[in-house]
CSV table of C-alpha atoms in Angstrom, one decimal:
chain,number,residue,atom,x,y,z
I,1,UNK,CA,76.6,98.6,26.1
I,2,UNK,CA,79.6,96.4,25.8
I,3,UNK,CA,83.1,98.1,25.4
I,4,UNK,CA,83.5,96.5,21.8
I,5,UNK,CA,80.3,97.6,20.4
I,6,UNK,CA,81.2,101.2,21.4
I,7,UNK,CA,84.9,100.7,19.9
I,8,UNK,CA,83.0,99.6,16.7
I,9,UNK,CA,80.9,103.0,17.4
I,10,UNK,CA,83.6,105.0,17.8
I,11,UNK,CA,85.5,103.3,14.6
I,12,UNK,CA,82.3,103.8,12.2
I,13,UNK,CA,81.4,107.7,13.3
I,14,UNK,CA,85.3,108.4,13.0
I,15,UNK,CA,84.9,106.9,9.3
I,16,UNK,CA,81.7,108.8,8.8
I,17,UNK,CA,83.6,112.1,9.9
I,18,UNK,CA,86.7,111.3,8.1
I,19,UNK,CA,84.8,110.2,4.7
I,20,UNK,CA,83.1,114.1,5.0
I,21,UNK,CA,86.1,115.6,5.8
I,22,UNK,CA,88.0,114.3,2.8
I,23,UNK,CA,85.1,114.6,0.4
I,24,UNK,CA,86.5,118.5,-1.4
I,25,UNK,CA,88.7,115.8,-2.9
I,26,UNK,CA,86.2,114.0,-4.7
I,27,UNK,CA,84.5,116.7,-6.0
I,28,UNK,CA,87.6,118.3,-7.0
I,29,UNK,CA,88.3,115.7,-9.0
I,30,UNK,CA,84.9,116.5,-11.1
I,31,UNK,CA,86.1,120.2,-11.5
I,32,UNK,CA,85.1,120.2,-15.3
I,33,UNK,CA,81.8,118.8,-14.6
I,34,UNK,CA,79.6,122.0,-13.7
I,35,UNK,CA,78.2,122.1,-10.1
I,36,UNK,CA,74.5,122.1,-11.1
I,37,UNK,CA,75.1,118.7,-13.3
I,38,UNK,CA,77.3,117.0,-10.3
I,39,UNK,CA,74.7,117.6,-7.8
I,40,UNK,CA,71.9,115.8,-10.5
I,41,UNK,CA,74.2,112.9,-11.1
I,42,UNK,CA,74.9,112.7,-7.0
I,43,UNK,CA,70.8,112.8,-6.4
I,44,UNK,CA,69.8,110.2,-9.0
I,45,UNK,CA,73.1,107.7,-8.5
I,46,UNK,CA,72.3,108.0,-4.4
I,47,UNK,CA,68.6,106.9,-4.8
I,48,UNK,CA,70.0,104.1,-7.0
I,49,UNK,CA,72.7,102.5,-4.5
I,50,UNK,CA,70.3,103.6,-1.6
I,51,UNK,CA,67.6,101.6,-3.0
I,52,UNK,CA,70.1,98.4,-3.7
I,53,UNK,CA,71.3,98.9,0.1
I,54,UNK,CA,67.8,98.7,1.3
I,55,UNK,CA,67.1,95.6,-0.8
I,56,UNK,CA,70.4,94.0,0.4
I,57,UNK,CA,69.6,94.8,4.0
I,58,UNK,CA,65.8,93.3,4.1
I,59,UNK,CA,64.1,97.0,4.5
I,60,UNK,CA,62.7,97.1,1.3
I,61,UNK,CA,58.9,96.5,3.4
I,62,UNK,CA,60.0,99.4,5.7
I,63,UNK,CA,60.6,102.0,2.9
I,64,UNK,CA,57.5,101.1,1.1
I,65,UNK,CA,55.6,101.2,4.3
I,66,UNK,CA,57.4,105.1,4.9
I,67,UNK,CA,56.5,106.0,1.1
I,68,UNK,CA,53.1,104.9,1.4
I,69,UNK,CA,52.3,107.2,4.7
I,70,UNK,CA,54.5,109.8,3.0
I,71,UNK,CA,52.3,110.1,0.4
I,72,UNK,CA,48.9,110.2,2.7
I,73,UNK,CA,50.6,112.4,4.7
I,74,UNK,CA,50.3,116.5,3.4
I,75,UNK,CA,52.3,117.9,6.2
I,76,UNK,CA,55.0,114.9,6.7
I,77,UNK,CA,55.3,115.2,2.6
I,78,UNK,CA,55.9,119.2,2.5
I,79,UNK,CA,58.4,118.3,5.8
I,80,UNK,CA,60.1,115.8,3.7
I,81,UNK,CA,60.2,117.8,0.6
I,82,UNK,CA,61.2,120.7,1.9
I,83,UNK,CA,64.4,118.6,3.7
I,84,UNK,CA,64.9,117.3,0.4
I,85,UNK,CA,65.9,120.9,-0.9
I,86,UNK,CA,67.4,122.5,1.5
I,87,UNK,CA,70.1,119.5,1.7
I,88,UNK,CA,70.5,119.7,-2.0
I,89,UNK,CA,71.0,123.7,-1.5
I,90,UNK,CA,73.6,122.5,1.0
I,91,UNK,CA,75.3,119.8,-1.0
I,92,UNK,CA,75.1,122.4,-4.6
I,93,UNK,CA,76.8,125.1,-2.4
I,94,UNK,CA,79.4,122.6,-1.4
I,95,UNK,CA,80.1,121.3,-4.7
I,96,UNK,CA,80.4,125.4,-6.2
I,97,UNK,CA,82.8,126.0,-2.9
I,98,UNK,CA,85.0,123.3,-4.0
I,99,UNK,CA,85.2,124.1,-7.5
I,100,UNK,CA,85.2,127.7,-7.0
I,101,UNK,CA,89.1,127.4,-4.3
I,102,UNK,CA,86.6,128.4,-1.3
I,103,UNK,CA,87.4,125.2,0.9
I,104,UNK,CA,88.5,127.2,3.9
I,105,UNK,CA,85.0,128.7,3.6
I,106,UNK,CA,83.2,125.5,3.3
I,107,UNK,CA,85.3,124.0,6.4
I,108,UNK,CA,84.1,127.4,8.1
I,109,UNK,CA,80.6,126.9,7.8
I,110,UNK,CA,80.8,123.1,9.5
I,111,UNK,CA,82.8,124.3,12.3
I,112,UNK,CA,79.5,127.2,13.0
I,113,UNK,CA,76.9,124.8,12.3
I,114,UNK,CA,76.1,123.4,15.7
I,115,UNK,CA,75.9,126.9,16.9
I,116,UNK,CA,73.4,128.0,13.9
I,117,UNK,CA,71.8,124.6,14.9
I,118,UNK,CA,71.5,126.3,18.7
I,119,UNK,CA,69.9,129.1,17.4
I,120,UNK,CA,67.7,127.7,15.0
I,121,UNK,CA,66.5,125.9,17.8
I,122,UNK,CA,65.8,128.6,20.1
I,123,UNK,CA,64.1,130.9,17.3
I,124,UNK,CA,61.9,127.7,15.6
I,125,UNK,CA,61.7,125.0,19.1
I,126,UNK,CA,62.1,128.0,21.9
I,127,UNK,CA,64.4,125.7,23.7
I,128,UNK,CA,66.7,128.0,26.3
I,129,UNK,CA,69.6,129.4,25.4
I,130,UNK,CA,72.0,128.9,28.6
I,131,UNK,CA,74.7,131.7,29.0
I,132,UNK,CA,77.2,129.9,28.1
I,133,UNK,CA,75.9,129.3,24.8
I,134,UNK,CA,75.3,133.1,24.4
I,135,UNK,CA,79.4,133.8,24.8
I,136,UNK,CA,79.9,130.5,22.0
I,137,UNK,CA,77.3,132.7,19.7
I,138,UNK,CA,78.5,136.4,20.1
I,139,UNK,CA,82.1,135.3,19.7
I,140,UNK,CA,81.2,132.9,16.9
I,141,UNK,CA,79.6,135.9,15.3
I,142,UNK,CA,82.8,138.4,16.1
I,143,UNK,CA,84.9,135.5,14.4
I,144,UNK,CA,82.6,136.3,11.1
I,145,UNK,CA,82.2,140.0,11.0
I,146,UNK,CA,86.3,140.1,11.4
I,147,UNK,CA,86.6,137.9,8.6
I,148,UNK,CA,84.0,140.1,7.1
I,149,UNK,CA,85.6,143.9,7.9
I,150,UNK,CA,88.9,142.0,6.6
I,151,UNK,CA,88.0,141.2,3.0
I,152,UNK,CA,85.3,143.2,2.7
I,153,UNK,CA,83.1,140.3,1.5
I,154,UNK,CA,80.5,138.0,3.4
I,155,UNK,CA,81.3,134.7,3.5
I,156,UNK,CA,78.0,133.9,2.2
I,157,UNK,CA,79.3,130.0,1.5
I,158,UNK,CA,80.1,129.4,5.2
I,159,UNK,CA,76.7,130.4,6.7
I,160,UNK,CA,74.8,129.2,3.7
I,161,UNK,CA,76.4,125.9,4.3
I,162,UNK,CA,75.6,125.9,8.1
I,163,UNK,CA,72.2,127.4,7.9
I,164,UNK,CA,71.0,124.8,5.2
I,165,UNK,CA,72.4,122.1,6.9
I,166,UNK,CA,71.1,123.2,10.5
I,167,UNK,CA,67.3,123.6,9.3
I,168,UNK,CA,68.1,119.7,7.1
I,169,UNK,CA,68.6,118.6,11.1
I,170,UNK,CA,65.3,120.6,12.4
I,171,UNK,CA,63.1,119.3,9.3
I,172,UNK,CA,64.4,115.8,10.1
I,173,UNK,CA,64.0,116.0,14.1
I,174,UNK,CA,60.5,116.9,13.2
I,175,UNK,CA,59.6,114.3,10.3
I,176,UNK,CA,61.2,111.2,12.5
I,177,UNK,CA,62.3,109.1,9.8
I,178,UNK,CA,65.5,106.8,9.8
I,179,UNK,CA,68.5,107.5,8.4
I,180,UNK,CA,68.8,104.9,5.8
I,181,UNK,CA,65.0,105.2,4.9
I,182,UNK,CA,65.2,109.2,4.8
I,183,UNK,CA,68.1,109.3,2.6
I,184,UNK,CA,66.1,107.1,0.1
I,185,UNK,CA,63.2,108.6,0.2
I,186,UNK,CA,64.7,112.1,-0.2
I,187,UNK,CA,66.8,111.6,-2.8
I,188,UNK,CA,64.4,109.2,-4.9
I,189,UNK,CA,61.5,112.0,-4.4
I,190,UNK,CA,64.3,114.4,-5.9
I,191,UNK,CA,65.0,112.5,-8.3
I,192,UNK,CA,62.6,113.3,-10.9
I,193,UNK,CA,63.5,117.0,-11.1
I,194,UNK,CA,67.4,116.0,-11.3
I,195,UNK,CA,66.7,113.9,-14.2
I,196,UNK,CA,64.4,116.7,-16.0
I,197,UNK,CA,67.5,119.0,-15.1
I,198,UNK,CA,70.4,116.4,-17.2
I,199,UNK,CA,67.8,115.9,-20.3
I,200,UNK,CA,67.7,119.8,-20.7
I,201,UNK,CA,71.3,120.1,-20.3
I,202,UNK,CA,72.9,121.7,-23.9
I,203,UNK,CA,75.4,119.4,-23.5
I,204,UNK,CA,76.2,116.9,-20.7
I,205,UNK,CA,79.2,115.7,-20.4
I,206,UNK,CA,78.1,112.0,-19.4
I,207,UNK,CA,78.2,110.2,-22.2
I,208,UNK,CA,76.9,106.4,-21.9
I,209,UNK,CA,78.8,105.5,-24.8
I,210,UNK,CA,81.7,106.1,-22.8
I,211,UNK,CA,80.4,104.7,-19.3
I,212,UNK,CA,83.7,103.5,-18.1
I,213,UNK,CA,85.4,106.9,-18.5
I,214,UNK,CA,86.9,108.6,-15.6
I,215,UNK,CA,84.4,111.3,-15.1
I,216,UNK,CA,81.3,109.3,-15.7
I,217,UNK,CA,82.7,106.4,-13.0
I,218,UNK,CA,83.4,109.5,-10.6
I,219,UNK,CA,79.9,110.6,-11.5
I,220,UNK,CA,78.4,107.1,-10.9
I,221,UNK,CA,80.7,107.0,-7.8
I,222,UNK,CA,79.0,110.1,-6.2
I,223,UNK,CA,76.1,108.0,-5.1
I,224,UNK,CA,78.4,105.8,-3.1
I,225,UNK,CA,80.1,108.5,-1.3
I,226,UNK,CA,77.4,110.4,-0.4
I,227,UNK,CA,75.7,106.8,1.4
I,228,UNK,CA,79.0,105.3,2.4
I,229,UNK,CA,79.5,108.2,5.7
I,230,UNK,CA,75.9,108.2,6.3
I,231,UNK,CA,75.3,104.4,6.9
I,232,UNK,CA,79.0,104.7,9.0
I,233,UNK,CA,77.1,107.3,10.4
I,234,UNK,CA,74.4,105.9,11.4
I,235,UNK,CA,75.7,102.6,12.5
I,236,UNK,CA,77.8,104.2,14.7
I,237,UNK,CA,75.9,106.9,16.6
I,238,UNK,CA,73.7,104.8,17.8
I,239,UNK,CA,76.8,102.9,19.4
I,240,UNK,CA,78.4,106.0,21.8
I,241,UNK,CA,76.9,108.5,23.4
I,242,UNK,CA,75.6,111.8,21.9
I,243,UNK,CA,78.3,114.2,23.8
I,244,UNK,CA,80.9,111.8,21.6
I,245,UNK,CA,79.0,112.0,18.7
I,246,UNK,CA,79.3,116.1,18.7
I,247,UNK,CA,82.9,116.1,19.8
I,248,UNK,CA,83.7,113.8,16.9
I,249,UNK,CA,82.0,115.9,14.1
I,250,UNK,CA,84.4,118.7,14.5
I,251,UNK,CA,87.2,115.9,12.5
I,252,UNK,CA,85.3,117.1,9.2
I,253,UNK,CA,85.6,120.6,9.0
I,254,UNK,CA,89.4,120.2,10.8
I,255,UNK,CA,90.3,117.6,7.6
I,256,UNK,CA,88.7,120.3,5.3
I,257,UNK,CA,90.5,123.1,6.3
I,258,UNK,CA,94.0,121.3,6.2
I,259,UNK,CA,93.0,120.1,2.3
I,260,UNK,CA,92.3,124.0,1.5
I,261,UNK,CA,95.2,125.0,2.9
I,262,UNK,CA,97.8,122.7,2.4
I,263,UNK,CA,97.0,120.3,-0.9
I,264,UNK,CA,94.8,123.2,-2.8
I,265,UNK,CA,97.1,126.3,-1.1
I,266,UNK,CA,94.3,128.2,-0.5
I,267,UNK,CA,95.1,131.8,1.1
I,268,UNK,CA,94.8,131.1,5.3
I,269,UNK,CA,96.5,135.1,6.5
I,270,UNK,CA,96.7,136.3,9.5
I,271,UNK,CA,92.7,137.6,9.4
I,272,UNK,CA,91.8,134.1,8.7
I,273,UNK,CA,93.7,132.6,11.6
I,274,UNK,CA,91.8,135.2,13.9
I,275,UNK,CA,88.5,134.7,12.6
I,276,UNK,CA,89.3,130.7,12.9
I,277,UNK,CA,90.7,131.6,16.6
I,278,UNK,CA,87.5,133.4,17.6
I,279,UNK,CA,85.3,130.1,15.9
I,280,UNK,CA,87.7,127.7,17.6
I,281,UNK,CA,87.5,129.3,21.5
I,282,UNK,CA,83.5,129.7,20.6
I,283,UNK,CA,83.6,125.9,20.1
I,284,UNK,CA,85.9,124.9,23.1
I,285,UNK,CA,83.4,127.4,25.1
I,286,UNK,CA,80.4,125.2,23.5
I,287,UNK,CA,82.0,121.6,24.4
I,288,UNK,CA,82.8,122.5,27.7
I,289,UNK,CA,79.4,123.7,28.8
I,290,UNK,CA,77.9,120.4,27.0
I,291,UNK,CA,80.1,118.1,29.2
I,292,UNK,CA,79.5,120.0,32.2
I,293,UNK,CA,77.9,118.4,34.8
I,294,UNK,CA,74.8,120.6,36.3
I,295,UNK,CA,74.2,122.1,39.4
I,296,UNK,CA,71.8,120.9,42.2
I,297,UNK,CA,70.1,124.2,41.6
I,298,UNK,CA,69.8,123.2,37.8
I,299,UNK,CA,68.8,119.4,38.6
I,300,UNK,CA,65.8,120.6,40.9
I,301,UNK,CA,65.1,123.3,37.9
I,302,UNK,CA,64.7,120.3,35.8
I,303,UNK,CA,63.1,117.9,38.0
């Protein structure tokens, strides 16, 4: 691989990263819409611009071909559906975070998420779980439970966020579809239900008589930032190398926390900062063993 193609990799995941890590200011900006009426609108709008992508692009033979095994396919269908939910659990308990001042608690659960990716691994895979990655777990898990004993109150939105978003990685590792043609077909097989879910609505607050209002553009615009990082994303892992690609993600959750704290002035004390500390040395622990080179006794193992 040439050095500018892995510049131009290194360029779009740091813009996928980035866009996620700045994204408690979009939905902030929808604060008056409720959570369960943001997530429809980002579901049907993303199936919308997804679709006009994969037209734009040439793949619109690809996706049909995916559909069309899809729906021949019982087990890959009840795989893709059931990725389908949990990332719209994950992306409805972002939204509520946001809304709700818990953006400290949302960046939380992205910096635990590749160690509740470990484990889910281990329990659903039974890949090995090295020793090193024990220490990242228990003192990831100390970090909580202080947090926890400090407030008295789970933080619920942090694990839910990293647990939902963890088994939306297992589903897809298993299902093998590609990013551009996944999204689509996730969010168009969604789709129906979040349209059922805006006609029932007592009152929506997109009104089409209105369509260049604020909200409903912001609305409208959710489709585009929710496809924007992932084609970045996607363009650009496949670029650098997958140790780079897991360093990097940590840029989200970092950009997160210094919006909750410093441009919402969420509440970061003293129990936070440990908590964080604990998360933070369990991560440094986690990237160090990755990028550690393994012994002859481990090469032989292996070979």
């Amino acid at each position: 691989m040439s050095v500018t193609q892995e510049k131009t990799g290194i360029i779009h995941t740091l813009g996928a990263y980035a866009l996620w890590g700045v994204l408690p200011i979009y939905w902030k900006l929808l604060e008056t819409v409720s959570p369960g009426e943001t997530l429809a609108h980002r579901i049907i709008w993303s199936a919308i611009f997804m679709i006009i992508i994969v037209l734009s692009v040439g793949k619109w033979h690809e996706l049909l071909r995916e559909w069309k095994a899809l729906m021949q396919n019982r087990r890959k269908f009840i795989g893709v559906f059931m990725a389908t939910t949990v990332i719209s659990l994950n992306w409805l308990t972002f939204i509520w975070a946001v809304h709700n001042d818990h953006v400290i608690q949302a960046s939380l659960g992205y910096y635990i998420n590749p160690l509740i990716s470990i484990l889910l691994g281990i329990l659903v895979l039974k890949e090995s779980f090295t020793f090193r990655q024990t220490i990242s777990f228990i003192m990831a898990a100390i970090g909580v439970l202080y947090l926890t004993i400090s407030y008295g109150v789970f933080p619920w939105i942090s694990l839910l966020l990293a647990t939902s978003f963890g088994l939306y990685g297992l589903l897809k590792k298993k299902i093998d579809i590609g990013p551009m043609i996944g999204l689509t077909i996730e969010t168009m097989l969604i789709s129906p239900i979040a349209l059922l879910f805006l006609c029932f609505l007592p009152q929506s607050t997109f009104q089409w008589g209105t369509i260049l209002s604020t909200t409903n553009m912001l609305l409208i615009g959710a489709g585009v930032v929710t496809a924007i990082p992932l084609l970045l994303f996607a363009s650009g892992a496949k670029r650098i190398s997958l140790s780079l690609v897991g360093f990097l993600q940590y840029l989200a959750p970092t950009l997160m926390l210094l919006i909750g704290v410093f441009l919402y002035n969420e509440p970061f004390t003293s129990a936070h900062f440990i908590a964080f500390l604990f998360i933070w040395l369990a991560l440094i622990n986690y990237l160090l063993a990755s990028y550690q080179k393994p012994t002859k006794k481990q090469f032989q193992k292996a070979n």
